[in-house]
Coordinates of C-alpha atoms and ligand atoms in Angstrom, one line a residue:
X12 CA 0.0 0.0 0.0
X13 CA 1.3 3.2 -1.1
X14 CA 1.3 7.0 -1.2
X15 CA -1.0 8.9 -3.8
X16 CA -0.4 12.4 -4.9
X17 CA -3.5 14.3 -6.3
X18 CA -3.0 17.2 -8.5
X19 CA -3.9 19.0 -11.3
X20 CA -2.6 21.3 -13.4
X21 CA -5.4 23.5 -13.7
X22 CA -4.9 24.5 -10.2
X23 CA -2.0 26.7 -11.6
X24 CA -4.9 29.5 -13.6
X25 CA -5.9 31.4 -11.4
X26 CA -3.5 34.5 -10.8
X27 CA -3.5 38.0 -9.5
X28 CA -4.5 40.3 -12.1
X29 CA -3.9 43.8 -10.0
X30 CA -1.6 45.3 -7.6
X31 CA -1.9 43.8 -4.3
X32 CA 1.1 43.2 -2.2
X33 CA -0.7 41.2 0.6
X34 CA -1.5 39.1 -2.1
X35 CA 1.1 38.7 -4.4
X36 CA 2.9 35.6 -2.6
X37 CA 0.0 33.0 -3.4
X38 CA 1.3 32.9 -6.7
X39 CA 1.3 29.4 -9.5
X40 CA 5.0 29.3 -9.0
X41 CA 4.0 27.9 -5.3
X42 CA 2.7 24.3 -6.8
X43 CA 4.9 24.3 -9.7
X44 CA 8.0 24.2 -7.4
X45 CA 6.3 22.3 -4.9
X46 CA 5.8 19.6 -8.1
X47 CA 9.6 19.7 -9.6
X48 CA 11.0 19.0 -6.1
X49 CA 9.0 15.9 -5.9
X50 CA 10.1 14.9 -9.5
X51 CA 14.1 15.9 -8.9
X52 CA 14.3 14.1 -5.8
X53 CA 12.1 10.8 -7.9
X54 CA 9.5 11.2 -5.1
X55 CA 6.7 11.5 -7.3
X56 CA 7.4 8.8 -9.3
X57 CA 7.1 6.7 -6.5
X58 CA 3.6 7.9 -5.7
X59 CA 0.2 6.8 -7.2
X60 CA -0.4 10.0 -9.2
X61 CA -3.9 10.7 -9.3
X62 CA -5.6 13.8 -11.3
X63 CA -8.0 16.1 -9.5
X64 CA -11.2 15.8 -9.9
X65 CA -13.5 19.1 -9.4
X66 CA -16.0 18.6 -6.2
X67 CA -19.9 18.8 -7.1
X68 CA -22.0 21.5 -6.0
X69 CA -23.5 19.1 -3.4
X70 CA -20.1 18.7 -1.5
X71 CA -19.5 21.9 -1.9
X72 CA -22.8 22.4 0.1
X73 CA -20.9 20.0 3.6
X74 CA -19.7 23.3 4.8
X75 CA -20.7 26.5 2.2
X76 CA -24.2 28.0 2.0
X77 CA -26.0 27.8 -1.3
X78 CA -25.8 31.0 -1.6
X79 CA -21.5 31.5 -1.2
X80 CA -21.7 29.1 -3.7
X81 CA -23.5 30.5 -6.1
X82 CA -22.2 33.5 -5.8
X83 CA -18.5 31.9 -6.6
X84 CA -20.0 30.3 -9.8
X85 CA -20.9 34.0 -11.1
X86 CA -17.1 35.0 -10.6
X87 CA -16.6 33.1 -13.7
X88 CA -18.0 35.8 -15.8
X89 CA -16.4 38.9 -14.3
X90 CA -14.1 41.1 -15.7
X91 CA -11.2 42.0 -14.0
X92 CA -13.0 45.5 -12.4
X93 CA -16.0 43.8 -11.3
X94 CA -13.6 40.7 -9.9
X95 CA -11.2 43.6 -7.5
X96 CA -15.1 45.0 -6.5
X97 CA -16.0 41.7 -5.0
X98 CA -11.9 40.6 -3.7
X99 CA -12.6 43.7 -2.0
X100 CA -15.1 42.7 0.6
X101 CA -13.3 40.1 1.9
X102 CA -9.8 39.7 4.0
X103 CA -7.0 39.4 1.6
X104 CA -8.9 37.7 -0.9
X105 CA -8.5 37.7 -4.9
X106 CA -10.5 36.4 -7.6
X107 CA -9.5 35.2 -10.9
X108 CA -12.2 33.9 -13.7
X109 CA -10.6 30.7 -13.0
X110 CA -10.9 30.7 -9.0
X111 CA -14.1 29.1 -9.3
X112 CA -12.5 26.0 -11.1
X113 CA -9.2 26.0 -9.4
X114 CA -11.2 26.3 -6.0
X115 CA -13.5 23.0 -7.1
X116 CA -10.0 21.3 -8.1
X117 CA -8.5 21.4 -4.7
X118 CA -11.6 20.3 -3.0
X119 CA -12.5 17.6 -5.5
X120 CA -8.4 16.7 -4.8
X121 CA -8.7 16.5 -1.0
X122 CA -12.3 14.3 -1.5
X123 CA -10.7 12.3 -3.8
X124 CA -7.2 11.5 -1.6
X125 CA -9.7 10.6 1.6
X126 CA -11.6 8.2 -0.8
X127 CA -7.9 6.3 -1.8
X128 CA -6.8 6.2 1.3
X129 CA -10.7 4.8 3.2
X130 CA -11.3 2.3 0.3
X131 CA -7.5 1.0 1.0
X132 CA -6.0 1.9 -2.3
X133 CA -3.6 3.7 -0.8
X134 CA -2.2 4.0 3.2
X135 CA -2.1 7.7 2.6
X136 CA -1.3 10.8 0.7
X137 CA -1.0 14.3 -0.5
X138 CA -3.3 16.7 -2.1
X139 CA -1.2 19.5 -4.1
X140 CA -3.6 22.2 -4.4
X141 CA -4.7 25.4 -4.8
X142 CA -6.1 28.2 -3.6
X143 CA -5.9 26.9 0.3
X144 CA -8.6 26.3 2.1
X145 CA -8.4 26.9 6.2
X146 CA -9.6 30.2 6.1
X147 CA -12.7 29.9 4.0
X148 CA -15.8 30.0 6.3
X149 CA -19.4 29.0 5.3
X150 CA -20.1 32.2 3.6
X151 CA -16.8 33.9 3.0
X152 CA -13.6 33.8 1.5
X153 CA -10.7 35.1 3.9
X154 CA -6.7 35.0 3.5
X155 CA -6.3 33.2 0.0
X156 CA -9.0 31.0 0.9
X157 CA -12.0 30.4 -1.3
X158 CA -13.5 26.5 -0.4
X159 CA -12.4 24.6 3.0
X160 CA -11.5 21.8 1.5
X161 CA -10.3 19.8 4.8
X162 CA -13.1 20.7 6.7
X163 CA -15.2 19.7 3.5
X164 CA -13.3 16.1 3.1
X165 CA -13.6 15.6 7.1
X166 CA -17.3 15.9 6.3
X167 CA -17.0 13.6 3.7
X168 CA -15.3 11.2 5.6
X169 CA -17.9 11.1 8.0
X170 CA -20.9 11.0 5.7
X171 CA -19.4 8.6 2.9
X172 CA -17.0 6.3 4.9
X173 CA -18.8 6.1 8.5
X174 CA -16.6 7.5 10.1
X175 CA -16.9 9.2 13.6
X176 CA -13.8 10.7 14.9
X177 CA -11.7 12.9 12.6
X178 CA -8.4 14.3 13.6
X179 CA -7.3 17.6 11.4
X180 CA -3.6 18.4 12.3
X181 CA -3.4 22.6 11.0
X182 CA 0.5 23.4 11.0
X183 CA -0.1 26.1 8.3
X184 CA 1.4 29.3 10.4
X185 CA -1.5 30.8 10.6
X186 CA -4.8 29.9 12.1
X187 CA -7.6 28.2 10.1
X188 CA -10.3 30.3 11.8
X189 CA -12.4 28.7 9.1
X190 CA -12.0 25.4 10.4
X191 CA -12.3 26.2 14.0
X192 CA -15.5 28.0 13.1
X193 CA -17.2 25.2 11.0
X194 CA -16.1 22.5 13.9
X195 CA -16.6 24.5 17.1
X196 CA -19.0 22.5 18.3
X197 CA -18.8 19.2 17.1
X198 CA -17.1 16.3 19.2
X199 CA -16.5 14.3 16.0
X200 CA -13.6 16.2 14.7
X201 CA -10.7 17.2 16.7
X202 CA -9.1 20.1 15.7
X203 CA -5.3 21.3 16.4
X204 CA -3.2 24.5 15.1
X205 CA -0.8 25.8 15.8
X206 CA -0.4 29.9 14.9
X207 CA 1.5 33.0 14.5
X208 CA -0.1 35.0 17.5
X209 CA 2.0 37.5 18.8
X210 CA -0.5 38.3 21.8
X211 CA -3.0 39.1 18.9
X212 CA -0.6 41.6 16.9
X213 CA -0.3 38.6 14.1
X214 CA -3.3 38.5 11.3
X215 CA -6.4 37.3 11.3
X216 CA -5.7 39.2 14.6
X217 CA -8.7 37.3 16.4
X218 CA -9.6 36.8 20.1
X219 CA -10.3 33.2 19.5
X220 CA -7.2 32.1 18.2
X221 CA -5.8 31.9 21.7
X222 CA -5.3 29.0 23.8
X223 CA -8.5 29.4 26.0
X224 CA -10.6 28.9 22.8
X225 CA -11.6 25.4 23.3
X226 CA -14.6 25.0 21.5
X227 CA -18.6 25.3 22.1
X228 CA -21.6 22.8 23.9
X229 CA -20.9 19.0 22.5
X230 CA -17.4 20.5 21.0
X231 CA -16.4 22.0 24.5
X232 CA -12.4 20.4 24.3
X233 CA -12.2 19.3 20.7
X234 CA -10.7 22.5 19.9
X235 CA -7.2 22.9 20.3
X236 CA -5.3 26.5 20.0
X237 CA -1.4 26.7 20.7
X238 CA -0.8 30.2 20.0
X239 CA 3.3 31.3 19.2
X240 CA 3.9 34.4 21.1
X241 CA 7.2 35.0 19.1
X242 CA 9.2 34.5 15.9
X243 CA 11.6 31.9 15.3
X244 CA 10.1 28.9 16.6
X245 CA 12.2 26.2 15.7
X246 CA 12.5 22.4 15.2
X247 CA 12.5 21.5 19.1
X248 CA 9.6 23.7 19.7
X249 CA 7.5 22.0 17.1
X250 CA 8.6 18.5 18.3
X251 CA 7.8 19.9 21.8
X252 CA 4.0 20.7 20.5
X253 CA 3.3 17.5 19.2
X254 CA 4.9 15.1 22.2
X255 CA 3.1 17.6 25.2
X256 CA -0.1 18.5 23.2
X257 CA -0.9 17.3 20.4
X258 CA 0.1 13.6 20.4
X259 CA -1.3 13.0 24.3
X260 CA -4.7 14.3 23.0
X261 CA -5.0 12.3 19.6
X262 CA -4.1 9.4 21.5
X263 CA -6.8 9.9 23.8
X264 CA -9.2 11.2 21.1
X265 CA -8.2 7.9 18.2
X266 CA -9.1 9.1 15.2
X267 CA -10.1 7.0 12.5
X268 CA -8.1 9.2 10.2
X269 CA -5.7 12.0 10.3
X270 CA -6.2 15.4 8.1
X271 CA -3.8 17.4 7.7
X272 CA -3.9 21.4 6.9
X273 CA -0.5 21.1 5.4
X274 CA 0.9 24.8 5.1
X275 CA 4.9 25.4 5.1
X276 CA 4.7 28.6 5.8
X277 CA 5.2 27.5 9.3
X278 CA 9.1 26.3 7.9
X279 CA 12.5 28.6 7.7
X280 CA 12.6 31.5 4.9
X281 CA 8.9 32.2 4.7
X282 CA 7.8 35.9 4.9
X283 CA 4.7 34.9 6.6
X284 CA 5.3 33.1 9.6
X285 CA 9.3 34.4 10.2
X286 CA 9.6 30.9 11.4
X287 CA 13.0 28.6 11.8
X288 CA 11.9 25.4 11.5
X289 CA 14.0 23.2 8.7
X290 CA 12.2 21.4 6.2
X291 CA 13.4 17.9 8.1
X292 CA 11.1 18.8 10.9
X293 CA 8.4 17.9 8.7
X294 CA 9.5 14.3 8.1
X295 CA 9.5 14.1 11.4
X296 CA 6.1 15.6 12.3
X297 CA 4.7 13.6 9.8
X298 CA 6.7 10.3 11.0
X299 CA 4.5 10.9 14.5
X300 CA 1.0 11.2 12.9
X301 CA 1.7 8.2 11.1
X302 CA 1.2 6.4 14.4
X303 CA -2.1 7.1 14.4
X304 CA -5.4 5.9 12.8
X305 CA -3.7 3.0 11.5
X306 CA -1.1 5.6 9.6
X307 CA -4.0 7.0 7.5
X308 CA -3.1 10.2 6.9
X309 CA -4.4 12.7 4.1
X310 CA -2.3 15.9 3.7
X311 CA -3.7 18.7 1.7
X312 CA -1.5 22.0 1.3
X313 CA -2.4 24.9 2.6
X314 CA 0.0 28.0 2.7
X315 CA 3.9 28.4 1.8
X316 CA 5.3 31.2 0.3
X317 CA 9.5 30.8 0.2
X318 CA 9.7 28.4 -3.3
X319 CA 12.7 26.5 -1.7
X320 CA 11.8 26.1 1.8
X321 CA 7.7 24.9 0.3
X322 CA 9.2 22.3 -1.9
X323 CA 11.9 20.8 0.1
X324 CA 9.4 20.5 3.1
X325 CA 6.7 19.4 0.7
X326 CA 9.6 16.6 -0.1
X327 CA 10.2 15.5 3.3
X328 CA 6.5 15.3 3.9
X329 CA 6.1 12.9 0.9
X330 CA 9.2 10.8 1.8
X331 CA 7.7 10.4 5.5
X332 CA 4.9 8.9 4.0
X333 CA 6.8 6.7 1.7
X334 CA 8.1 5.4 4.9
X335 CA 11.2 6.5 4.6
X336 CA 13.3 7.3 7.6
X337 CA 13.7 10.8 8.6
X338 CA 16.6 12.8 8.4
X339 CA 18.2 13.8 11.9
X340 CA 16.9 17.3 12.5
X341 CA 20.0 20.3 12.9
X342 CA 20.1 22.9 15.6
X343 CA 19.8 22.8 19.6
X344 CA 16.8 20.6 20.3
X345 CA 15.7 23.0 23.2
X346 CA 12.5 24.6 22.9
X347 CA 12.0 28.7 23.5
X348 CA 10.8 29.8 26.9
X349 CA 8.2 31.2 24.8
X350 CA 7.2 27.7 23.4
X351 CA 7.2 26.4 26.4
X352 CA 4.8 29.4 28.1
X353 CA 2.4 28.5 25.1
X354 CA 2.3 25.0 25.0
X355 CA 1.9 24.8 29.1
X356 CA -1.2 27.5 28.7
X357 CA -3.0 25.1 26.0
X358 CA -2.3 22.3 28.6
X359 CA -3.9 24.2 31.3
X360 CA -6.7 24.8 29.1
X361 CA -7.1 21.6 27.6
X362 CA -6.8 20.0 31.2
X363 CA -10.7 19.4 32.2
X364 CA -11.8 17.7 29.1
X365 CA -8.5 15.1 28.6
X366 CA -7.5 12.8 30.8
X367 CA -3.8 12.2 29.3
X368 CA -3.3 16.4 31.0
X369 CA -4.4 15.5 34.0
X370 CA -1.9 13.7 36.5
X371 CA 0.5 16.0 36.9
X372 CA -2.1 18.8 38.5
X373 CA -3.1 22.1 36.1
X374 CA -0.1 23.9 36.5
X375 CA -0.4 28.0 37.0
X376 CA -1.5 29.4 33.6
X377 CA 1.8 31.9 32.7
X378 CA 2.2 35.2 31.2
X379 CA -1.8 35.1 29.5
X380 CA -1.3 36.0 25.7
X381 CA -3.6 38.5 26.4
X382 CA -1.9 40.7 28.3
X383 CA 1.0 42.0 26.1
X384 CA 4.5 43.0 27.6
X385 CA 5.6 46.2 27.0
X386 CA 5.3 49.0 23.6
X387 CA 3.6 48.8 20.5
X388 CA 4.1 46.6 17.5
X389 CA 7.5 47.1 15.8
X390 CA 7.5 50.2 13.8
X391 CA 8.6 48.1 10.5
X392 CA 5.1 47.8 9.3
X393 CA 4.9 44.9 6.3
X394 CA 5.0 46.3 2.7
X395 CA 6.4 49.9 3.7
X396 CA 10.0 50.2 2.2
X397 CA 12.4 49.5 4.8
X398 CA 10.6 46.4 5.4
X399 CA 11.0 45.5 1.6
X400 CA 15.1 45.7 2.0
X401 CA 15.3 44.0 5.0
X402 CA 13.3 41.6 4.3
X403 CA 15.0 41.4 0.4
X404 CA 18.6 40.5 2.5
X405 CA 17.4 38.3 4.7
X406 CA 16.0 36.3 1.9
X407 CA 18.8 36.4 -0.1
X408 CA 20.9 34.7 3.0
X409 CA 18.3 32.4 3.1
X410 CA 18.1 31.2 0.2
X411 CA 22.3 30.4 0.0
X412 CA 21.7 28.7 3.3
X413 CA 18.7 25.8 1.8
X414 CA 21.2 25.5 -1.2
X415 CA 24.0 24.4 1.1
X416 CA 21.8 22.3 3.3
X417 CA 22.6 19.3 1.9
X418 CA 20.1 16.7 3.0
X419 CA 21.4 13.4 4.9
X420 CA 21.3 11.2 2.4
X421 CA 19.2 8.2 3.2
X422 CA 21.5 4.7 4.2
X423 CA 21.3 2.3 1.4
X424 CA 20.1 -0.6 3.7
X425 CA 16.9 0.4 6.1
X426 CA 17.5 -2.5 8.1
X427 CA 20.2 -5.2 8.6
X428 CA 20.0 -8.9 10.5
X429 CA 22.4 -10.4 12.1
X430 CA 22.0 -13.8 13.0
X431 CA 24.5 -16.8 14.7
X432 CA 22.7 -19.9 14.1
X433 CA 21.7 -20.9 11.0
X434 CA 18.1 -20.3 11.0
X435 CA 17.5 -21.2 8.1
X436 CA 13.6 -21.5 8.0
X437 CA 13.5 -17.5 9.1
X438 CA 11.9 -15.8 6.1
X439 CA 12.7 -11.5 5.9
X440 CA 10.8 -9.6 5.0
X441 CA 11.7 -7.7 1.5
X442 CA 14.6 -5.3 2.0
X443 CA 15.7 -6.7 4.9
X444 CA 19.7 -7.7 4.9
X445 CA 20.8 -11.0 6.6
X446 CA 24.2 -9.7 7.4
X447 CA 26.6 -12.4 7.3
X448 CA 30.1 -10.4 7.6
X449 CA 32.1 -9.9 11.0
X450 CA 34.4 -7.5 12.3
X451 CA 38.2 -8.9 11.9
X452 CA 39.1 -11.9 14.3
X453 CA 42.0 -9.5 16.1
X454 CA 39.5 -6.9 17.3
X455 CA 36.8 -9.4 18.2
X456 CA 39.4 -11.1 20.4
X457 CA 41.0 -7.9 22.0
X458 CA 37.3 -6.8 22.6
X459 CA 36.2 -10.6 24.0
X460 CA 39.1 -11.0 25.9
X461 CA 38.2 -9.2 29.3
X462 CA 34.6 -11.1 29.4
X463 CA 34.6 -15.0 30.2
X464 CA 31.1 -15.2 28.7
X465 CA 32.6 -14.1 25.2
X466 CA 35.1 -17.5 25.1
X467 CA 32.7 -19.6 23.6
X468 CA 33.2 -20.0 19.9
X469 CA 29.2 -19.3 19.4
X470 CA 28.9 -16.7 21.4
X471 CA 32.2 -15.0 19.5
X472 CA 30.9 -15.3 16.3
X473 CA 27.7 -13.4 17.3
X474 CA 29.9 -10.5 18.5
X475 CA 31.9 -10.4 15.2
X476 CA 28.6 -9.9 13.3
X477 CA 27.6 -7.4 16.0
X478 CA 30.6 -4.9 15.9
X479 CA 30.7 -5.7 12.0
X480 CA 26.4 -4.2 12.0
X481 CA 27.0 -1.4 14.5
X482 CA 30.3 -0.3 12.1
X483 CA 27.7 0.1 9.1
X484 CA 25.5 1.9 11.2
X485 CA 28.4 4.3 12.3
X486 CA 29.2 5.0 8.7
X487 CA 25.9 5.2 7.1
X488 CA 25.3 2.2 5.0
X489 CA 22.7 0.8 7.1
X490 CA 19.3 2.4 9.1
X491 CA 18.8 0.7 11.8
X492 CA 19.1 -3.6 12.6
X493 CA 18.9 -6.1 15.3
X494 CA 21.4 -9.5 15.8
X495 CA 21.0 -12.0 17.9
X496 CA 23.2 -13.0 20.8
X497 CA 23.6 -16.4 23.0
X498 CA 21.7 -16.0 26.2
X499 CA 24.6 -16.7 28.3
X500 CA 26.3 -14.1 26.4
X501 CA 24.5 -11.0 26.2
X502 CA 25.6 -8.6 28.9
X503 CA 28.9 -9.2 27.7
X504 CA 28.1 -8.4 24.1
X505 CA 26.0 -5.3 25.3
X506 CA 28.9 -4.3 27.3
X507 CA 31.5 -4.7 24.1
X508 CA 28.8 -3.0 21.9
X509 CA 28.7 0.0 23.9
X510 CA 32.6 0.6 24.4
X511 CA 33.1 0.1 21.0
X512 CA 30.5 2.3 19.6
X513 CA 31.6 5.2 21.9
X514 CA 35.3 4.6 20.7
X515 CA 34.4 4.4 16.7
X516 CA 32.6 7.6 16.6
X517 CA 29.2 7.5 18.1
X518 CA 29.2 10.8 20.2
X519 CA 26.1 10.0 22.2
X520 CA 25.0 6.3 23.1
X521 CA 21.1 5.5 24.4
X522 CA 21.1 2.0 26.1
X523 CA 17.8 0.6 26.5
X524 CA 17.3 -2.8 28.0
X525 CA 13.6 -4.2 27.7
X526 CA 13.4 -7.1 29.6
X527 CA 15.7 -8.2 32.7
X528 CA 18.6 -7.6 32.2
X529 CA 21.4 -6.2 35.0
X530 CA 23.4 -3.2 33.9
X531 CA 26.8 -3.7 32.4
X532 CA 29.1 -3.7 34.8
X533 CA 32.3 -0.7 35.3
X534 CA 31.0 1.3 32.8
X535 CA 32.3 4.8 33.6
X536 CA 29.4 7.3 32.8
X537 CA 31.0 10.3 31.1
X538 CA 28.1 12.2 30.1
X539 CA 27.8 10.2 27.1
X540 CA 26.2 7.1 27.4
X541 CA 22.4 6.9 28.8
X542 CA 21.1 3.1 30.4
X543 CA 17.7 2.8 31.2
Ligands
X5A9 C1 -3.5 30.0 3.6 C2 -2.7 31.1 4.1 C3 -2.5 33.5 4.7 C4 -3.2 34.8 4.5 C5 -2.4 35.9 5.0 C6 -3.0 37.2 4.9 N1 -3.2 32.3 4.1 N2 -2.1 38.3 5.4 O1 -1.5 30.9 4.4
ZN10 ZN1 -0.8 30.2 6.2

């Protein structure tokens, strides 16, 4: 079971056709590099490419009034006057003659990726579209958004495939008041974002994007805000959000399937969000939904607006759910005092509806996002000129920097076996390497020498094909693998393993025994080496 990838070209027409510099950045270029990524790298080739189909009138109807969506259907005919007119009414919003199409492609694309992946043609997937959908409410267009095209598939899901819990996952940067809006009150879909808040000073500027905004009546819990107070939120503090909110919560809640609101302007380089994150982090992210709802997880884009940083995350999404393993992430993996502030206040909030929040006692709510600190918002206001420069360098530097990132390249064998006996009737499955070769006699006997449990020739040859395995997973021709040890013989072998890791160039060593098994003895802890 695969990954499918839904697009259509089409989705590429509609443009802006006036001056607008809030709206400039959701641009074609944004799927078309988002596309040639996945074909450099030969990730969509390894997808089940499926063209978008429009959505009917009647799906549309799961979440939009009638009358929105009549009213959509008549922008076909508009010049490009009449088309600014009606842009005009709504938050930074812009029609093209083609929106109405491009708008039914990306829902049709999101409807279609949920019926692969619930009919079992696929384990999961990725919808590139646009115009995004997060925004869009039942009777408006707001921020780029014209159709809610997750919150339109999670009704879809419901109604077409039985379902009756729905996780949607919204790392876009900013908050899909659309969705919140459309869900508020309904137990049956969990929704999670994340956001650009600033204590409010970050657009859609909104009251209800903050952490205390937990949903209405039946819904009272299954909304979930973790508003960013600051810039430069990084890899640890996006890890940090989904292990301490996020994950404890879809655990609890089990979804049947996993949506996801996938917008990259939450990565590094975008204008929008001013966020650090590297495009690895969203392997990972994506590794940890995978865990849940069987690993059924739909991704549909949402925003993005740096070229680079949008496709190489988009790429790391699509090789997460390949299955492929996920590139270590760079940086110091300690979260911002401002992360943490954040993610303890949704906690806090969250606490009286889930039961995963509540053993450790609702710790004091801190600094409110509410009440700001000190001054007004910085005096570089967005699209004056000084802002332009600035924000012209920075890119620039930016933009050298996701050049040079060269990503890890991925070992050529995932997973390796070592075995002693010859057990002959144990079938691998595909991929798997039965690793036969062993370290050279001389070190296996300076290593074996100390330990009286190693002088058995059986128990020998197991540690020659140990140190040989954990040498190819030192230099990176093998993922991860497993070997088998004598009973008699295995605190020895652990104990040779983990001296001779430390010595050939592992800088930090994680020991964990899962079973009995008594710690190895005189090892000198130097700060490197964890046993649990
Ligand atoms: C989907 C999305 C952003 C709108 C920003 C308006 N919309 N300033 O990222
Ligand atoms: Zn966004």
């Amino acid at each position: 079971m695969g990954t499918a990838l839904v697009y259509h070209e089409d989705m590429t027409a509609a443009r802006l056709l006036w001056e607008d510099p809030e709206c400039e950045i959701e641009c074609p270029q944004r799927l078309t590099a988002a596309l040639e990524g996945l074909q450099q790298r030969g990730l969509e080739q390894r997808c089940l490419r499926l063209v978008a189909r429009e959505a009917s009138e009647a799906e549309l109807g799961l979440v939009h009034s009638p009358e929105y969506v009549a009213l959509l259907r008549g922008t076909q005919a508009l010049g490009t006057q009449e088309l600014q007119a009606l842009s005009g009414q709504y938050d930074a919003v812009y029609f093209h003659p083609r929106t109405f199409h491009c708008a039914r492609l990306a829902v049709g694309a999101a409807l279609q990726l949920v019926d692969a992946v619930m009919t079992g043609a696929v384990r999961n997937g990725l919808a590139l579209v646009r115009p995004p959908g997060h925004h869009s409410q039942r009777a408006a267009a707001n921020g780029f958004c014209v159709f809610n095209s997750v919150a339109i598939a999670a009704r879809h899901a419901k109604q077409k495939h039985g379902l009756h819990r729905v996780l949607i996952v919204d790392w876009d940067v900013h908050h899909g008041q659309g969705t919140q809006y459309i869900f508020e009150d309904d137990p049956s879909v969990l929704y999670f974002s994340w956001h650009r808040y600033e204590h409010r000073r970050f657009w859609p500027y909104l009251r209800e994007s903050d952490a205390d905004a937990v949903g209405q009546g039946q819904g009272l819990g299954f909304t979930v805000n973790l508003p960013w107070n600051q810039v430069g939120m990084g890899n640890a503090d996006y890890m940090a959000a989904f292990l301490h909110v996020l994950l404890p919560l879809a655990f609890e809640f089990d979804p049947e399937l996993v949506l996801v609101s996938a917008g990259f302007d939450s990565a590094i380089g975008d204008p929008e969000g001013q966020m650090q994150a590297t495009p690895e982090c969203f392997a990972h992210l994506t590794q940890l939904l995978q865990v849940l709802a069987d690993g059924r997880v739909c991704a549909v884009l949402e925003g993005g607006y740096h070229l680079e940083s949008l496709s190489q995350s988009v790429c790391m999404m699509v090789q997460a759910l390949l299955g492929d393993p996920a590139p270590p992430l760079s940086g110091p993996m300690v979260p911002h005092g401002s992360a943490l502030e954040s993610i303890q206040s949704v906690r806090a909030a969250q606490a009286p509806y889930w039961m995963s929040l509540q053993q450790q006692g609702a710790a004091p709510v801190l600094s409110p996002s509410t009440c700001s600190p000190e001054g007004k918002p910085s005096p570089l206001l967005p699209w004056g000129p000084e802002f332009k420069a600035a924000a012209t360098q920075t890119m620039a530097a930016l933009s050298s920097l996701l050049d040079k990132l060269c990503l890890n390249p991925t070992p050529p064998v995932r997973t390796a076996v070592a075995l002693t006996a010859p057990d002959a009737a144990l079938v691998l499955p595909p991929g798997v390497l039965c690793q036969e070769r062993s370290a050279l006699p001389e070190e296996m006997q300076a290593w074996a020498r100390p330990h009286k449990a190693l002088a058995q020739d059986k128990a020998l040859t197991a540690l020659g094909r140990v140190l040989y395995l954990l040498d190819r997973l030192l230099d990176g021709q093998v993922s991860s693998g497993i070997a088998a040890t004598p009973a008699p013989a295995t605190a020895a072998t652990l104990d040779v393993a983990i001296r001779c890791g430390l010595s050939h160039g592992a800088q930090r060593l994680l020991c964990v025994a899962v079973g009995q098994l008594d710690r190895p003895p005189d090892l000198t802890d130097d700060g490197r080496l964890v046993v649990s």
